[in-house]
PDB file of C-alpha atoms in Angstrom:
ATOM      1  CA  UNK A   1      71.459  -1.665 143.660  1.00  0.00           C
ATOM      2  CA  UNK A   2      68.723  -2.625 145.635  1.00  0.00           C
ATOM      3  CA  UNK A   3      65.487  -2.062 146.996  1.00  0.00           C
ATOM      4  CA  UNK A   4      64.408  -1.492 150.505  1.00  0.00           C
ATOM      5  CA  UNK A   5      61.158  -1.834 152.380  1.00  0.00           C
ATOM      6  CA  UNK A   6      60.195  -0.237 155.929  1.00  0.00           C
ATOM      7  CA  UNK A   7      61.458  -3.659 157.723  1.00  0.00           C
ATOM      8  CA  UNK A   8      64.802  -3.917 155.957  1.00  0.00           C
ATOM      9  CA  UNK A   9      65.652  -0.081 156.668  1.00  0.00           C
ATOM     10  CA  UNK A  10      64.769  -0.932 159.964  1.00  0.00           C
ATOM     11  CA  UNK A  11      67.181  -3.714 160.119  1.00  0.00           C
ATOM     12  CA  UNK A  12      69.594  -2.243 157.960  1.00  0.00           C
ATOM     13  CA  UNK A  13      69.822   1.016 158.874  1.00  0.00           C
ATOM     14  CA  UNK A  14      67.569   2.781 161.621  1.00  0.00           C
ATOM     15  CA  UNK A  15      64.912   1.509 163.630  1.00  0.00           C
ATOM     16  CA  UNK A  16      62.805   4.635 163.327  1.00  0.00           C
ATOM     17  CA  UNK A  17      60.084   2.826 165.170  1.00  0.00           C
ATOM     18  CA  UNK A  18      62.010   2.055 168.286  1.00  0.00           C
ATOM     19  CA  UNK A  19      64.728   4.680 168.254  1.00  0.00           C
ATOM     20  CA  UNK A  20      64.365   8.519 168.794  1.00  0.00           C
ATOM     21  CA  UNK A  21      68.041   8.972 168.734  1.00  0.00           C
ATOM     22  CA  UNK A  22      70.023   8.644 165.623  1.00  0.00           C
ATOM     23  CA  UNK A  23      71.846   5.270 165.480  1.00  0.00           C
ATOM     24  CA  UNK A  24      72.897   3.758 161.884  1.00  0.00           C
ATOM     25  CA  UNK A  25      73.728  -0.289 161.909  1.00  0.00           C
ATOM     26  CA  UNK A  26      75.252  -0.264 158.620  1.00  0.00           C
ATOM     27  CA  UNK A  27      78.750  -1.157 158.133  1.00  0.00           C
ATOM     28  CA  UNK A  28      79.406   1.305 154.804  1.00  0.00           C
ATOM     29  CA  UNK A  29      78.564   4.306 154.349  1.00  0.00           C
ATOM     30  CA  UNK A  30      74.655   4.570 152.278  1.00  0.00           C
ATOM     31  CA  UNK A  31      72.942   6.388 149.949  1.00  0.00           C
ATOM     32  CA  UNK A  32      69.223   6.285 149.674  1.00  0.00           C
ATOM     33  CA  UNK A  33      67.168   7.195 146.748  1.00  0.00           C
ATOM     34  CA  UNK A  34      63.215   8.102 147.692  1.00  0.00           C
ATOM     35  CA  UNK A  35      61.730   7.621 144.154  1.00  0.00           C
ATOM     36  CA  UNK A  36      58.044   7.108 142.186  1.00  0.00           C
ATOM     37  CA  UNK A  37      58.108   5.112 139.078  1.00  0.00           C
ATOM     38  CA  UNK A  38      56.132   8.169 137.785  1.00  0.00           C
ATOM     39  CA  UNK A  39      58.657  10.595 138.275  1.00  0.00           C
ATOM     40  CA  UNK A  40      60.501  11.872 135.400  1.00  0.00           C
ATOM     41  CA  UNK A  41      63.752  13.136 137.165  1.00  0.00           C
ATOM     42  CA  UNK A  42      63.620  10.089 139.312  1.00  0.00           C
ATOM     43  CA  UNK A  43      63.965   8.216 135.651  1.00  0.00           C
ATOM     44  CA  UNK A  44      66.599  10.608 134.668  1.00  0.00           C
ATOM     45  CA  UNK A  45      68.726  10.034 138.266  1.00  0.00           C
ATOM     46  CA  UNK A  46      68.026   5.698 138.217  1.00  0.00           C
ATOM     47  CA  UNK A  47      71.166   5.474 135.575  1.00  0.00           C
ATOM     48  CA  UNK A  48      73.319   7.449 137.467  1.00  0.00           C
ATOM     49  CA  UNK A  49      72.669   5.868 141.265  1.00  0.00           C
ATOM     50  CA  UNK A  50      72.886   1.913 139.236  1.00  0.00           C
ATOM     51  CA  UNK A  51      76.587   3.569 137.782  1.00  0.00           C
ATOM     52  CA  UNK A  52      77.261   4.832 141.452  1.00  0.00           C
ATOM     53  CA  UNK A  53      76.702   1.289 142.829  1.00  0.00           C
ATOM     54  CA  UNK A  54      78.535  -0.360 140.316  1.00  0.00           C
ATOM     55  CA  UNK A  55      81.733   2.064 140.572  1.00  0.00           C
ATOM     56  CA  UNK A  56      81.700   2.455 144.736  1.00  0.00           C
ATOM     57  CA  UNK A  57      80.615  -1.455 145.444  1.00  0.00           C
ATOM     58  CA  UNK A  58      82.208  -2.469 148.469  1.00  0.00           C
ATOM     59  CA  UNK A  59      82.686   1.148 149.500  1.00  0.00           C
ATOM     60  CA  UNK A  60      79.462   2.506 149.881  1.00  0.00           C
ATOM     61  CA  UNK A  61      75.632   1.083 149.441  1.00  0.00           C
ATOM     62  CA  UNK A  62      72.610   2.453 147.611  1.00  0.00           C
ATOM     63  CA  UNK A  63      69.801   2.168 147.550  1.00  0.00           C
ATOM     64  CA  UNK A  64      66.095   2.655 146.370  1.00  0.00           C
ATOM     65  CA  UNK A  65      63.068   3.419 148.571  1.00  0.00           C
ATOM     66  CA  UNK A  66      59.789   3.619 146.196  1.00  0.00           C
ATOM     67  CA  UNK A  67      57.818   6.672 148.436  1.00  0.00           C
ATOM     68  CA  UNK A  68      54.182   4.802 146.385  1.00  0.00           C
ATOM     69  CA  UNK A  69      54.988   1.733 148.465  1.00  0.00           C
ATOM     70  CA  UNK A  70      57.040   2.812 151.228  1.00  0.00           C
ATOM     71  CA  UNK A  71      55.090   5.826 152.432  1.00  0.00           C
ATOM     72  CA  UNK A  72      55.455   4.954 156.157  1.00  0.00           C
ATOM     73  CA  UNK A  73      58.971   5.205 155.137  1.00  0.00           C
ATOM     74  CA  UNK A  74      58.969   8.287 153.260  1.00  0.00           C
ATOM     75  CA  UNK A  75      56.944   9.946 156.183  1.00  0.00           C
ATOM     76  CA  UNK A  76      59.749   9.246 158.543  1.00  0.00           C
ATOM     77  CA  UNK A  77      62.524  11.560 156.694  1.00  0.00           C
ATOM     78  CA  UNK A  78      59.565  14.341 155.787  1.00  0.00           C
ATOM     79  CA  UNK A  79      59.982  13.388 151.908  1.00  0.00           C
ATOM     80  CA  UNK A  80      58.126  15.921 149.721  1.00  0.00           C
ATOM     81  CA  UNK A  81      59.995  16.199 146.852  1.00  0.00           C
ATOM     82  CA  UNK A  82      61.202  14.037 144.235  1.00  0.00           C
ATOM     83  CA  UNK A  83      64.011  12.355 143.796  1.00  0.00           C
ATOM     84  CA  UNK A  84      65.085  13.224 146.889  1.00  0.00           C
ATOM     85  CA  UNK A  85      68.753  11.382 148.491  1.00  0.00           C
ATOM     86  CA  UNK A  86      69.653  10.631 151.766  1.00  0.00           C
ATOM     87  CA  UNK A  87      73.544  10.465 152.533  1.00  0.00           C
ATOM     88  CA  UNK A  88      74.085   8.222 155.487  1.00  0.00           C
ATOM     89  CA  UNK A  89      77.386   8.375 156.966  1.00  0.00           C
ATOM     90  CA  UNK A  90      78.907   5.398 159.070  1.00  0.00           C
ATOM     91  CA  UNK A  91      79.972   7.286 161.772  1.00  0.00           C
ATOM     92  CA  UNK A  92      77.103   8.770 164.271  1.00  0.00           C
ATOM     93  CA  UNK A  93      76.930  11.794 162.032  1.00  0.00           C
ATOM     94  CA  UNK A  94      73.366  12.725 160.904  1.00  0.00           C
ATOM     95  CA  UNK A  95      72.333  11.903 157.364  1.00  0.00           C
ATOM     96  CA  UNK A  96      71.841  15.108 154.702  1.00  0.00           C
ATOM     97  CA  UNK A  97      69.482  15.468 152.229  1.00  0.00           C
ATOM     98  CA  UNK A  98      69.562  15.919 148.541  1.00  0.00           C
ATOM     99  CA  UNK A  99      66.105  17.218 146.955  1.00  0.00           C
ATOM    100  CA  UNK A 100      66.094  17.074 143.249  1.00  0.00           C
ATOM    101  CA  UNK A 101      68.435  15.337 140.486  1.00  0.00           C
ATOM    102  CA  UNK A 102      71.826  16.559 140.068  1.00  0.00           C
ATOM    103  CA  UNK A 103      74.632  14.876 138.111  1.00  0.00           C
ATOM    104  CA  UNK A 104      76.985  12.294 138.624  1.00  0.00           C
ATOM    105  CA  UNK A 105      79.728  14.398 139.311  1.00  0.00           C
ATOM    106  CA  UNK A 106      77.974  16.504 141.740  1.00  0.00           C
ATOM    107  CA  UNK A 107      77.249  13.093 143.481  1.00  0.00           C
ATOM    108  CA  UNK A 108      80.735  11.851 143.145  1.00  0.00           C
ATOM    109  CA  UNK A 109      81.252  15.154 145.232  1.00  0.00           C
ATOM    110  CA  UNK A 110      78.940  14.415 147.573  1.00  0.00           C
ATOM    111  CA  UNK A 111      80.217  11.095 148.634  1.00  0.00           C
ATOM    112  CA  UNK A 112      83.728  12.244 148.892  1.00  0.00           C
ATOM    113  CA  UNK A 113      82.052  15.569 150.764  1.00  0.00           C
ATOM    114  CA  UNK A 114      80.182  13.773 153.578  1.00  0.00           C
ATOM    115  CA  UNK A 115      81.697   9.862 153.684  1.00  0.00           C
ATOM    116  CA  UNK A 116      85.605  10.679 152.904  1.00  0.00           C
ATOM    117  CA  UNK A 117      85.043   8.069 150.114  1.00  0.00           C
ATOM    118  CA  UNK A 118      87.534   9.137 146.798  1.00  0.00           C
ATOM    119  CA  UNK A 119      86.647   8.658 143.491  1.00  0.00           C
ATOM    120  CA  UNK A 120      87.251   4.945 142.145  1.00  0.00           C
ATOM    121  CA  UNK A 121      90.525   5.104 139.747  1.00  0.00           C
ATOM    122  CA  UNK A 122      89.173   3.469 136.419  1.00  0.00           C
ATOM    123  CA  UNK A 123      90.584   0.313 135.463  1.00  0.00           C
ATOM    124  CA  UNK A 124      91.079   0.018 131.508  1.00  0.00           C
TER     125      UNK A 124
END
């Protein structure tokens, strides 16, 4: 999972600065996490979105957005709450937000829900 400043979302994902109308450039569907390291459900949700990443690699991309450093960033989406998740689909459909933790399942849900992405069949 990584991190992303203002200039990578920008280049990965939306030039807010330049664009009015909703465009994404990603190639997978994305999940981003607006977090503070002082958060306690943001601590309680980081396990969860690194075992999302892990299980949907290749299928969908998360990431983290820290609203102390990226508050440009944060601004942008109206973040006022945290954790708070942004599901990006691919297609030109506008992204949906997720204020406050829920759990893994619920998120599992969520990406089947909005990106038509199934559940990863566990390999033993």
């Amino acid at each position: 999972m990584n991190f992303l400043s203002k200039q990578e979302f920008i280049e990965k994902v939306f030039d807010f600065e330049n664009k009015t109308e909703w465009e994404y450039v990603g190639e997978r569907p994305v999940i981003i996490d607006f977090y503070a390291d002082w958060c306690g459900p943001c601590k309680m949700l980081s396990p969860i979105m690194e075992e999302l990443s892990n299980e949907y690699s290749g299928k969908v991309d998360i990431f983290k957005v820290d609203t102390e450093q990226e508050q440009e960033l944060a601004g942008a989406f109206g973040i006022r709450s945290i954790p708070s998740v942004l599901f990006i689909p691919k297609n030109s459909e506008r992204p949906q937000m997720s204020v406050g933790a829920m759990r893994k399942e619920d998120y599992k849900k969520a990406i089947n829900d909005i990106f038509g992405v199934a559940e990863p069949i566990a390999v033993n």
